[in-house]
Coordinates of C-alpha atoms and ligand atoms in Angstrom, one line a residue:
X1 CA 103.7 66.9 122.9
X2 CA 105.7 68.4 126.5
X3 CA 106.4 65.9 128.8
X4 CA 106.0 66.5 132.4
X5 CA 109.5 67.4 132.9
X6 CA 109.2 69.9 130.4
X7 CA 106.0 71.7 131.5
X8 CA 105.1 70.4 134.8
X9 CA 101.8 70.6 136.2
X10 CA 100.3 71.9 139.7
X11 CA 99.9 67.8 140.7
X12 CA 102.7 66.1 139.3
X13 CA 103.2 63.2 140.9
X14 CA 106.0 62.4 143.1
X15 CA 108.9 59.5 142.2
X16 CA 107.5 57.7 144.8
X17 CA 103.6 58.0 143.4
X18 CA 105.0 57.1 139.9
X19 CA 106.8 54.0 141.6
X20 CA 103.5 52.6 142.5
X21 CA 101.7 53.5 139.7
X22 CA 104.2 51.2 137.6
X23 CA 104.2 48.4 140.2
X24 CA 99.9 48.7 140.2
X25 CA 100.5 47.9 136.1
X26 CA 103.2 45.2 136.7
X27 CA 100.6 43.2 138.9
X28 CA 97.2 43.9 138.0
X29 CA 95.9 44.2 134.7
X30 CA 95.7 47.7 133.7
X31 CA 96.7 48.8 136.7
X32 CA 93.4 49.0 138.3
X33 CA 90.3 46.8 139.5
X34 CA 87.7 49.0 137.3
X35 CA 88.4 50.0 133.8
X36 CA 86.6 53.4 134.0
X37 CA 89.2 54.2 137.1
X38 CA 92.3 53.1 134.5
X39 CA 95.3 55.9 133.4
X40 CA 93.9 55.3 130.0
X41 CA 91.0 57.4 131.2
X42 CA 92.8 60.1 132.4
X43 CA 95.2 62.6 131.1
X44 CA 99.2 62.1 132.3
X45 CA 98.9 64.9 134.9
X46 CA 95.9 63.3 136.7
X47 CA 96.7 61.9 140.0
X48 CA 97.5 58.1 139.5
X49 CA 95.6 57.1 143.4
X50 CA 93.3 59.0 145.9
X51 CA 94.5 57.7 149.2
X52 CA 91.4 59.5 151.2
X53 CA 87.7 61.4 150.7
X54 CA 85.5 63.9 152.4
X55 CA 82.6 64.9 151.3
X56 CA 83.3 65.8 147.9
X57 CA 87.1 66.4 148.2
X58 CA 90.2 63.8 147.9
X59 CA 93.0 64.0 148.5
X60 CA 96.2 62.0 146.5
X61 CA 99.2 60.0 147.8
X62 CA 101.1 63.4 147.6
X63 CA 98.6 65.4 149.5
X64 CA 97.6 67.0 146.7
X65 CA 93.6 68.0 147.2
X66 CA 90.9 68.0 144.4
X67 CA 87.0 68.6 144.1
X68 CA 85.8 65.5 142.6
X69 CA 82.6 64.6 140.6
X70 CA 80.9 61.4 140.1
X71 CA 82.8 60.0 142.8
X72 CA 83.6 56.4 142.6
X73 CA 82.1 56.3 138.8
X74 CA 78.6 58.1 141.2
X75 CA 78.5 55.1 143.5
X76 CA 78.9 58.2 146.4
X77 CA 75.8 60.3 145.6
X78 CA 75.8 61.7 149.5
X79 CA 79.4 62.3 149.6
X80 CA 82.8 60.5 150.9
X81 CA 83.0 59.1 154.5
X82 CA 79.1 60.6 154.9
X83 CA 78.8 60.3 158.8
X84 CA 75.5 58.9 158.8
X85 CA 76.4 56.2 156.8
X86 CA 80.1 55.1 158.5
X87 CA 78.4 55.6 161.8
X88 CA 75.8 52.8 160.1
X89 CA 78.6 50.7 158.9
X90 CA 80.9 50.8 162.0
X91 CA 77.7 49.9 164.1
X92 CA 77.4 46.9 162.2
X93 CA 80.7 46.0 162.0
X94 CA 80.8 45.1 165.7
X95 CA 78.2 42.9 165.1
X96 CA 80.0 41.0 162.6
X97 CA 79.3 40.5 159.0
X98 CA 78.2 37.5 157.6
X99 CA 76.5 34.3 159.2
X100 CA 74.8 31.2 158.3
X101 CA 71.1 32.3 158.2
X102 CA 70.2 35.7 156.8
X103 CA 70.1 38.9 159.0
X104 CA 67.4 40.9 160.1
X105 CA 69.4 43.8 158.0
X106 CA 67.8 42.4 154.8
X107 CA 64.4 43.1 155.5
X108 CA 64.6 46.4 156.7
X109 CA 66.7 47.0 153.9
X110 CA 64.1 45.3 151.2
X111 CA 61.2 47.2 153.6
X112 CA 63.0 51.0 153.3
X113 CA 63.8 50.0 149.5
X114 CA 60.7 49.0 148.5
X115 CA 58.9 52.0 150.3
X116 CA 61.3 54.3 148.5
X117 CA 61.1 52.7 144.8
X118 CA 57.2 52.1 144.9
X119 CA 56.3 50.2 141.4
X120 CA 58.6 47.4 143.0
X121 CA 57.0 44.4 144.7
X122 CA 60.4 42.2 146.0
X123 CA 63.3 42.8 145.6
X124 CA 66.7 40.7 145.8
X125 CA 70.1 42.7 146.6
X126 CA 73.3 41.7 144.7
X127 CA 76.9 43.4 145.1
X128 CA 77.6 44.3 141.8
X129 CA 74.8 46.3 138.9
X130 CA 75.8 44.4 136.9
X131 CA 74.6 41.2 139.0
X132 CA 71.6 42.6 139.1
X133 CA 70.8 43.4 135.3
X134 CA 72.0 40.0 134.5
X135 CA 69.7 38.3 136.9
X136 CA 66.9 40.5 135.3
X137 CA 68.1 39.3 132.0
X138 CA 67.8 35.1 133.4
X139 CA 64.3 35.9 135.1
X140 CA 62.8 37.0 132.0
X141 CA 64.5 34.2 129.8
X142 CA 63.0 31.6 132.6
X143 CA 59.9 34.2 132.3
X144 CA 59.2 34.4 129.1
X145 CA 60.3 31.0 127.9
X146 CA 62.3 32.9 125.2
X147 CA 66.1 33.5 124.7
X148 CA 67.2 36.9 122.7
X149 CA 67.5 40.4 124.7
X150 CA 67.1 43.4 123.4
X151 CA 68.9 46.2 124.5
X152 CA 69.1 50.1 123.5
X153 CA 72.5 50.1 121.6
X154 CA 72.8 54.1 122.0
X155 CA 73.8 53.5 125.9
X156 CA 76.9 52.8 127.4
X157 CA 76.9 50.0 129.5
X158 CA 74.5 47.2 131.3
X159 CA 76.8 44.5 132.5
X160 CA 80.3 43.3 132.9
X161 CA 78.2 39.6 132.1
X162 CA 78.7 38.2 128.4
X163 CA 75.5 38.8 127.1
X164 CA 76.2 42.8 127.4
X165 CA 80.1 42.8 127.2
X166 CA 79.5 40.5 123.4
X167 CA 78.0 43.0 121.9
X168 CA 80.1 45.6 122.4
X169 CA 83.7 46.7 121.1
X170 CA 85.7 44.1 123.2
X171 CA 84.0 40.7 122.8
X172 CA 87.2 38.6 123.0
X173 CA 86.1 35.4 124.7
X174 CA 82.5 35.5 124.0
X175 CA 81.4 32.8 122.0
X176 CA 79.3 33.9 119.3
X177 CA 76.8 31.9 120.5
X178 CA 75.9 34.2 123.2
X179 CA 76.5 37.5 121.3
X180 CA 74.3 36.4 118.6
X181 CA 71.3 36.7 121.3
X182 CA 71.8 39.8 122.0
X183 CA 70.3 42.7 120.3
X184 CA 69.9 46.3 119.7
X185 CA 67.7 48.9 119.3
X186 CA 67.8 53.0 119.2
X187 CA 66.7 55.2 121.5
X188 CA 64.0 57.5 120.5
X189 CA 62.9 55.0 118.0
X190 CA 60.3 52.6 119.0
X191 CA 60.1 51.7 115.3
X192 CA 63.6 49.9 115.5
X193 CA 62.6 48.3 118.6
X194 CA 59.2 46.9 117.0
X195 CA 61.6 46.1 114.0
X196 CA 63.2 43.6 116.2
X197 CA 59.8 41.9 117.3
X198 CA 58.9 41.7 113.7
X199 CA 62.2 40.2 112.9
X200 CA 62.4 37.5 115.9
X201 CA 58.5 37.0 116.4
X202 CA 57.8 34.7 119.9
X203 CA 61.7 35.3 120.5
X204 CA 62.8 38.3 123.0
X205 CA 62.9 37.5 126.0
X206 CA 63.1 41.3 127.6
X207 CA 63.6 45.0 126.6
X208 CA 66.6 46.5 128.7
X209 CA 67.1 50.7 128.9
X210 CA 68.1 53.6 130.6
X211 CA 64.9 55.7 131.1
X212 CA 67.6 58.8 130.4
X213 CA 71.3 59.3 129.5
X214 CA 72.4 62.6 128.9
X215 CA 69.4 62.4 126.0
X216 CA 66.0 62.6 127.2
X217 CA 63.2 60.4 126.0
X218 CA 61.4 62.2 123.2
X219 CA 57.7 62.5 124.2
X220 CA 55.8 59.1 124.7
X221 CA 59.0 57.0 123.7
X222 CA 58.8 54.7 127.0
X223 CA 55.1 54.4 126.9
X224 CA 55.4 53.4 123.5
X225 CA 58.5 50.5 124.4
X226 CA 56.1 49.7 127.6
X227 CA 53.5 49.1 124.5
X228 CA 55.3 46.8 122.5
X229 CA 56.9 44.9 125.2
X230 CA 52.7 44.0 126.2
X231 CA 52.1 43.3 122.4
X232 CA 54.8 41.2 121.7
X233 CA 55.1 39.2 125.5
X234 CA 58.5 40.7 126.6
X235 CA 59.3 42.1 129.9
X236 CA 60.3 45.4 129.9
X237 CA 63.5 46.0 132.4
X238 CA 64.5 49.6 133.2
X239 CA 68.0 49.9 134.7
X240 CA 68.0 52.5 136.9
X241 CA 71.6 52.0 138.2
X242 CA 72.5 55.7 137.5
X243 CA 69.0 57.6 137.2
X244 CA 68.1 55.6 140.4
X245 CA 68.6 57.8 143.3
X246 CA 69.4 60.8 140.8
X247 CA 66.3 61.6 139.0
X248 CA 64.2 61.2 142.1
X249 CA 63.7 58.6 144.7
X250 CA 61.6 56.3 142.9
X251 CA 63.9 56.4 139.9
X252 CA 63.3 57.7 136.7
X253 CA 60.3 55.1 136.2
X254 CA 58.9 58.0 138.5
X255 CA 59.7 61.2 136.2
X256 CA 58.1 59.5 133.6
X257 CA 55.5 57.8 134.9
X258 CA 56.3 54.3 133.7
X259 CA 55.7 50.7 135.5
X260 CA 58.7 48.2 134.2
X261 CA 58.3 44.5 135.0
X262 CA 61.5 44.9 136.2
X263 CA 64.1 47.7 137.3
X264 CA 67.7 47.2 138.7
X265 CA 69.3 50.1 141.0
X266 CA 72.7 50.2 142.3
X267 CA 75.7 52.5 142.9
X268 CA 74.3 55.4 145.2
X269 CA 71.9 53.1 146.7
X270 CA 75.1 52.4 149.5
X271 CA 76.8 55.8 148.8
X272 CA 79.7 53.9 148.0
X273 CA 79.4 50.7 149.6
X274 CA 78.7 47.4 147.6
X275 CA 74.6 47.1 147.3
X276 CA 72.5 46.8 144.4
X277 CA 69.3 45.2 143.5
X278 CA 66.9 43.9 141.3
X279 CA 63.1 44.5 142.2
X280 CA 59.9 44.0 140.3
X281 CA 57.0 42.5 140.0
X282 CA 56.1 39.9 142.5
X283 CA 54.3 37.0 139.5
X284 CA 57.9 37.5 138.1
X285 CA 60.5 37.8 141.1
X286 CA 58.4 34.6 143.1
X287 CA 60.1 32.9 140.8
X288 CA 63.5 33.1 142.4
X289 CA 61.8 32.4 145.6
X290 CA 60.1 29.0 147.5
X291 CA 56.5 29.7 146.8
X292 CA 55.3 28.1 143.3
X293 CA 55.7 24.9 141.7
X294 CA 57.4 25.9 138.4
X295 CA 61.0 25.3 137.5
X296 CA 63.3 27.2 140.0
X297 CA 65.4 30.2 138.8
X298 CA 68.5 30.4 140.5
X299 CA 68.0 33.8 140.8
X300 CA 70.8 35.8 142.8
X301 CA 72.8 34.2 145.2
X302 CA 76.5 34.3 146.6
X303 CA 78.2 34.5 149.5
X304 CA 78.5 38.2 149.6
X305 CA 75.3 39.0 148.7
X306 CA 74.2 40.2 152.4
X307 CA 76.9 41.2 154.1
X308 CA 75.5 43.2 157.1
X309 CA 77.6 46.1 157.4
X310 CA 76.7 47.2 153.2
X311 CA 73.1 46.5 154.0
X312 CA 73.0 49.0 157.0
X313 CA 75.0 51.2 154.6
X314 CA 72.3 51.3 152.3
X315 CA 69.4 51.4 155.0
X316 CA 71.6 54.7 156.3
X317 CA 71.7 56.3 153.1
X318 CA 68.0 55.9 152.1
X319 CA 67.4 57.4 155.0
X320 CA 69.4 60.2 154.5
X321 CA 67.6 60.7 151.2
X322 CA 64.4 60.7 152.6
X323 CA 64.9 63.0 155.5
X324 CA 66.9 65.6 154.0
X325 CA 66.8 67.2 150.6
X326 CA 69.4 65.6 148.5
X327 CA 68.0 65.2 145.2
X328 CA 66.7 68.6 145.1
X329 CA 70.2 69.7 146.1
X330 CA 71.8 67.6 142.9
X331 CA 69.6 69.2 141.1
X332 CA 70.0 72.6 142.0
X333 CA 73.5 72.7 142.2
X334 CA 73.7 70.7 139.3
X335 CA 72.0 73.5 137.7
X336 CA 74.2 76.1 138.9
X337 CA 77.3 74.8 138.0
X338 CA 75.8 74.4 134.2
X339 CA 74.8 78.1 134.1
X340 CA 78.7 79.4 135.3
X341 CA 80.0 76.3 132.6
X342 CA 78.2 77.6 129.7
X343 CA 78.6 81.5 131.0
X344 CA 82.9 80.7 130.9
X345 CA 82.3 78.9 127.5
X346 CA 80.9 81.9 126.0
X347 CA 83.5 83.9 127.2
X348 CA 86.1 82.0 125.2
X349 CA 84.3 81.4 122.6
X350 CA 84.2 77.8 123.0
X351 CA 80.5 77.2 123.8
X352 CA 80.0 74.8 119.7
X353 CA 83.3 72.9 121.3
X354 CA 83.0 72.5 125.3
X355 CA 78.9 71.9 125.9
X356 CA 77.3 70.6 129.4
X357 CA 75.0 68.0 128.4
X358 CA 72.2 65.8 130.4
X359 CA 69.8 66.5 133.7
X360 CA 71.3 68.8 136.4
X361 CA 71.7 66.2 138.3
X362 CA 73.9 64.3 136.1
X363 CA 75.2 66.7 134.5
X364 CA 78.2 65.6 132.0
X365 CA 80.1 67.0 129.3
X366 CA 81.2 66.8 125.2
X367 CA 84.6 68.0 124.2
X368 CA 84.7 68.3 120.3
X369 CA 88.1 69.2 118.2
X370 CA 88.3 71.7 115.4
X371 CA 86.1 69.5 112.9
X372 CA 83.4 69.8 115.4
X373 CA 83.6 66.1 115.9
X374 CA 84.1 64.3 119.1
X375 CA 87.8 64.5 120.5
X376 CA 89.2 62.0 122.8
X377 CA 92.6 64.3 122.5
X378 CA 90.3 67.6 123.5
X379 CA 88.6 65.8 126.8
X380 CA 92.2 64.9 128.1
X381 CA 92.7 68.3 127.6
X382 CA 89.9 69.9 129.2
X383 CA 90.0 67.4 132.1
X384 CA 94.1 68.6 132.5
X385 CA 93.3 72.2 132.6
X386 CA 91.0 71.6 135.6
X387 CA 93.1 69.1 137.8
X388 CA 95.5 72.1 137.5
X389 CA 93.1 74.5 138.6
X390 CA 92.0 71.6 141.6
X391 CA 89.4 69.6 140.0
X392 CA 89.3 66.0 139.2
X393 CA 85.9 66.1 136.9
X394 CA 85.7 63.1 134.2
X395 CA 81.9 64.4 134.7
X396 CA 80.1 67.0 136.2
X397 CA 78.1 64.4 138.4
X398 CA 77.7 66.0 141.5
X399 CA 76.7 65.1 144.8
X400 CA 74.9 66.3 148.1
X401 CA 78.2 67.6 149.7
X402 CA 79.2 69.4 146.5
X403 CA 78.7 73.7 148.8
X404 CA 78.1 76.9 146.7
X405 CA 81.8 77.8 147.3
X406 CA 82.7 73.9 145.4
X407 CA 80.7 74.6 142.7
X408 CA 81.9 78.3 142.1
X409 CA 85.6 76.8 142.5
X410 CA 84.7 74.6 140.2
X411 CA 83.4 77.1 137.9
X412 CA 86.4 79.1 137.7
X413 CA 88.8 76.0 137.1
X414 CA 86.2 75.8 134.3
X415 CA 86.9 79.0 132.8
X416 CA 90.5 79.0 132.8
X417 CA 90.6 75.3 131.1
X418 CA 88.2 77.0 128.8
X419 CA 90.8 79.6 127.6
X420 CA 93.3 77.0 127.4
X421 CA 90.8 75.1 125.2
X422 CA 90.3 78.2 122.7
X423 CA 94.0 78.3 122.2
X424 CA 94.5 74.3 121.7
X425 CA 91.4 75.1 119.0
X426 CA 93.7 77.7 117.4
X427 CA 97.0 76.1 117.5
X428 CA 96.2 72.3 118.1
X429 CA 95.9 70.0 121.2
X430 CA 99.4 68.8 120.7
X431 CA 101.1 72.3 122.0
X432 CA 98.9 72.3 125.5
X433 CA 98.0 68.1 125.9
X434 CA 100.6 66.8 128.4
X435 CA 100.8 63.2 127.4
X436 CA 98.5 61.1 125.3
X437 CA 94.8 61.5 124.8
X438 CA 92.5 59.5 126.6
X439 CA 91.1 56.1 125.0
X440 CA 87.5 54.3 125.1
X441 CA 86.9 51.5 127.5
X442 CA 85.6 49.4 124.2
X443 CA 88.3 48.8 121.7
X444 CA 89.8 45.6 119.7
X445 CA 93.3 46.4 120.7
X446 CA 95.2 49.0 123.1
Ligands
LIG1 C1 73.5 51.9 133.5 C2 74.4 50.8 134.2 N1 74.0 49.6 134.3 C3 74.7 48.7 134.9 C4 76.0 48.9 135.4 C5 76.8 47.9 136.1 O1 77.0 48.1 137.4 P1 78.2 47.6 138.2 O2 79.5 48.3 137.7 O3 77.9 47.9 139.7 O4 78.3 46.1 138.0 C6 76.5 50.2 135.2 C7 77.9 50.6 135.7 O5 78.5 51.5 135.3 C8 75.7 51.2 134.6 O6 76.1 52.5 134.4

């Protein structure tokens, strides 16, 4: 493989950039807060920080600019700094942000919420996603009187909480204990899911899926999971962190037409700032609340939980959703920039190695080697060709601020790291990859 020096790229970072960058790993672990942000993710030519946002542009410490998708792993679904929403915040702000009895903030923000994601009947907002799936997780447990949970093994993540992170390729520090009561099903396959009931009769507690990754849910698949969670006494949770405000408004649950027990929603609910929540049915949420006499669930509850200035954040942006058209507009340009993808992919010949996959509006992509098998070495490479041509892109997740001229800019970044792909398939990725490839967030070992 080049190294920088040899072969350096449009955004090579300075000395000074690549200072930082070593003192970020010396301090924290992995050099970053958030795996998914970590230089393991990323080719070597990738900018190491952003130090700003606007709309859908950032800029790096060197002043290097970039068109970025999925934007803060698509917890920005209107775009960076969105004036609506900082004007929200900064209003708050001189208020101050956290007192001793709760804020008026948190029921207009449970009112605008509940009026956007209709099936719900409370709601409880958290920080974090993951918060909120595990407190779904607890409420049916306490619920259902039961302890397993099963979740759709063919998706990626639910929760940086045991329970989820046990069952995955990095369990170090789980006790088995709580991995063994977790379990998985496929998607698509509401035969492996009733497998489980058979298997564990009287013993899951909940059903926990995406509605929609980049695969779509064959026919009657959800109905039939909504089904067997009524047959078998399990509560069906839907986590709509992503499809949330994506798919449409009132989630994916809406597309499809199904009512969950429970759902959880985060990331673009606060374009960026911390908000998520959990919201369901009321005979199950009550529980975490003052109003019946069976054993309390502790059921959501820190000292961040309702800090003003995110709650106006999130009252800002659902009401940017509602009054202007930004779904349709991730879909539509969404759409566009998957038609000038696949058109450049054509071109080189690429189109069986570089493929757009999943709903306009979340539009991501597979990078596949020679063998026509997935390549970790071959999505470093794709993702170096287009921060040289200006775009940071470890998706194609746009947002509301992504313009026409974005996505055509986009398109032709696309079609020159397209070219560069064809070669690397002729000649191999180790004569164009700067650096090594990119890893998995689950592994054993580094
Ligand atoms: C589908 C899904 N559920 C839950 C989570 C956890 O959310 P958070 O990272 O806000 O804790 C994520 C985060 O990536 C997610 O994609």
């Amino acid at each position: 493989m080049t190294t920088l020096e040899e072969r350096p790229l449009a955004t090579a970072a300075s000395h000074a950039t690549r200072a930082l960058q070593r003192r970020a790993h010396d301090m924290i672990p992995g050099g970053a807060h958030t795996y998914a942000k970590g230089d393991d993710q990323y080719p070597q030519s990738a900018p190491p920080f952003i130090a700003r946002g606007e709309g859908c542009h950032v800029w790096d410490l060197d002043g290097n600019e970039f068109i970025e998708y999925g934007m803060g792993l698509r917890s920005v679904g209107l775009g960076h700094a969105f004036p609506q929403v900082i004007e929200a915040v900064r209003r708050e702000l001189a208020n101050g942000t956290n007192f001793t009895r709760p804020s008026p903030r948190e029921v207009e923000c449970a009112e605008i919420f509940l009026s956007c994601v209709s099936t719900g009947e409370m709601v409880k907002f958290a920080k974090n996603g993951s918060d909120a799936t595990t407190a779904a997780v607890k409420l049916a447990r306490a619920h259902t009187g039961r302890d397993l949970v099963a979740i759709c093994g063919d998706q990626p993540f639910f929760s940086t909480d045991d329970w989820f992170i046990g069952s995955t390729g990095t369990p170090a520090g789980i006790p088995s204990a709580i991995r063994d009561l977790t379990i998985k099903f496929h998607f698509n396959d509401s035969a492996s899911l009733e497998s489980l009931f058979l298997k564990h009769p009287g013993q899951i507690a909940c059903v926990m899926l995406e509605a929609e990754t980049a695969t779509a849910p064959r026919a009657g698949f959800l109905a039939e999971v909504r089904a067997l969670c009524d047959r078998y006494g399990a509560l069906m949770v839907l986590d709509e962190m992503i499809t949330g405000f994506r798919w449409d408004l009132g989630g994916a649950q809406r597309v499809h037409g199904i009512v969950p027990d429970l759902s959880t929603f985060g990331k673009a609910i606060g374009n960026g700032f911390a908000l998520a929540a959990l919201v369901g049915k009321r005979e199950v949420m009550e529980r975490g609340g003052l109003k019946h006499s069976q054993e309390r669930v502790f059921l959501l509850s820190t000292t961040h939980g309702a800090e003003t200035h995110s709650l106006a954040a999130g009252i800002a942006t659902m009401q940017v959703y509602r009054s202007e058209p930004v779904i349709e507009t991730l879909y539509r340009q969404g759409e566009k920039l998957r038609a000038g993808f696949e058109e450049a992919t054509r071109r080189h010949g690429v189109q069986d190695y570089l493929t757009p996959l999943g709903r306009a509006c979340n539009l991501v992509y597979a990078t596949k080697g020679p063998d026509g098998l997935p390549s970790q070495a071959y999505r470093a490479l794709f993702m170096q060709e287009l921060i040289r041509g200006g775009v940071l892109a470890p998706s194609f997740v746009v947002s509301y601020s992504h313009t026409d001229d974005d996505i055509d800019r986009t398109i032709e970044a696309a079609d020159s790291a397209a070219e560069v792909y064809a070669r690397a398939l002729e000649d191999g990725v180790d004569s164009h990859l700067v650096g090594p490839p990119v890893k998995p967030v689950f592994r054993m070992f580094n």
